[in-house]
Structure formats: structure tokens, C-alpha cells
Steps between C-alpha positions, in 0.01 A plus 500: 500500500132526424444796714825667339356455179164641625692793605660594190162474337343733728530776230283308271241469765476879526248527213239289697512654835321783659639843421620598840649159565663467177684842529619391854630177381660624189664782669624309791590160321861505602441444868181285421714278300761464769228417751357213293856380410616485860231204553691296257855589552691718743717744298807663640540870453684485175220269359242743611664793341531313165116399542398851573710652224359232246129570596561877468646450154216266394239759625667768321505277174141405569363830569647668182450207252249246594217697668428680178455165330233414758322822469497473106353136531240625756401803297451279210293239703264775619433614149423158391270430796303823419477422133389126515479176707852333448472134371735201591792605247498868636523394851768240412676809339470667816670203688781486262576867572503430876732196453741724272511768800614203724763382259624843477503543890668172529773621258552820670533314842724223400829719497444636851381164602841347400714764674340390835503121436863532439539669846318217694700228683421131452336476823255769391430354156434156667267673749289666250457205282423290808208749593375523161475113509333499829241774392428273199459200718270668740284643231467159337399331826217771537394429141506116515265533808235674318236292312401560144204711613710724711760559240230609253340726751842669568560564138136634457564740795814610368372577160190665643725715740719635219217577290276666777799730565460655179142487415308464843260217602419243252134433413394160555501445110857637499606258793341207282732587221796523743433162667451335155818602349686412850368141467659481156836651595773242618687528808895503428600516865665158499693556172607859595631360829689221299632790253644710804657163629680456153589869510669474845693189386643708205568812713681337777811384274487819305503717836832292575647672205385856584884617512573381179528721186232310319247509791313800356448353149380178641252666758356717200474166294308320776275791539414530150425117480286442799237316274777226472427395865123493450313176387339518179169428673544800710572750228200358307269520816620869568425606142171331515411683824602813352274473206214392745566817717495727182175341394361552849604862498347552141169338638511717812589806301175470304289461805623795685234733641549877465613532861765222465614640165547836669686365775725291292588808281571712835705229644725483188514891489617482857786272409596766240489780763708307725769446240504861399576580870761257508652617187485867620 
């Protein structure tokens, strides 16, 4: 189930990949999705045809409707970064736009996902849910074996890697900034694991009803109310972490060297070029 979700989200990931890789993935997404779905459920020929047709339909919609929105936001971000250093509120605005793109994509994917779900057997559904649960268990086992220092180090490395991908190597002062904010951020892994467990518990009986006339409405309702499965502490922690990350980017933004600023702008422009090639 998780890998199926990842595959459907491959479109959204396009804007953060290298140009050549992105173009290949985007233009061959039909068989790539099939390749990954096969790890979770063995589809028969009819189900495979439905999957391919759905992915092709989604690709056409995404290419003609959503990519131009990504480009518009990236062009605006480049202009903002050229004009000034963005503060926390401005970075939060950038995050908000990214989340809206994800919501739009989810809404676009849902009808096609429902078509495929309705074609799956009880055995296939049970197999996917079991694999999802097993993957969560394995990730939880790995997480609980790490000590506190190890968890913080992993968080710092992830943040550093994501930032350096866009601006190049951090200076020692900038690394200190990253480390400082990493220490203030709260791990939400355990609570996210509990959230996914609650979500699976709600999905299981719902998927039993997948042949009913009310299934689509109930499925959409669940997707639009995912926060109801999250604990209040998870919602608060994620919001606080988002604020801290925005503050981190604002502080780093003000510390960029000429070389780093140039690399950041060139990276963003390369995403725009990639999107242009995909829309063409």
C-alpha cells in the first residue's frame, strides 16, 4: 500500500529530480508504476490494463493542468529570492503552496485509484494491508533500536543533505545553524506510526465495502479527513517543526554566499526548464 502510494506520487516528485532522470520517469511512468505495484500485489491482465489506462489518464491531466502551476510557483520563488532574503512567514507561504499541490494531486489521483481498488480481490487487499503493516513494523524496529543521539544525527544528516543538494556545501557556521534547529525539532516517528495504524484500521472495513454504491463517497471523505486519525500532539508537533524549518531556511537564506545563492537560483531554474520540457 505504501509503495503504491509512492508510485502514484511519482509525478509530484518530478520537480525535485535531475532533468534527464525526471523526463525519463515522467514519460515512462506507466510501466514504472506497474513495476513497483508488482512488489505489493500481483495484478491479472485486466487489472494491469486498468492501471496503465489510469496512469496514462493521470499523466495527461497532470501534464496539461498541474505542471504549469508548479512552474508558476517556481518562477515566483526565483523572483523573490533574487529580490530579498525570505523570512519565516514567506517560507511558510512556500510550504503552503507545496501542500496545496499535494492536495490537488491527491484529488486528481483518487478517482483512478478507486477504479483499481474496486477490481482487487479480498486476497489482494489483505495482502497489501499486511505488507503495509509489516513495513511499518520493520521501520519501527529500526527506529527503536537507535539511541537519542543517533536519531538526532540522522535528522541533522537528512536536513543537511536536502539543503546541500540545492545550495552546495554548508559552511561550518551554516552547519551549526542546521544542528541547532535540528535539536529543537521533535521526532514524530512514533506518532506517525500510530496514525498509520489507525488509518489501516479504518481502511480495512471500508475496503470490504468497495463494491457498494457508497464506497466512493466514503473513500473521499476519509481522504479529506486524515487529520482525524492523527493525535493532537502529532498535529501540534508537525506544525511546530514546520515553523522551525521555516525559521531555519530564513536564517540560512540570509547567510548564503554569492556562490551558494547562484547555485540555488540555478537549481530552481533547472526545475523550471525540466517542467517546460515535460509540458512540451
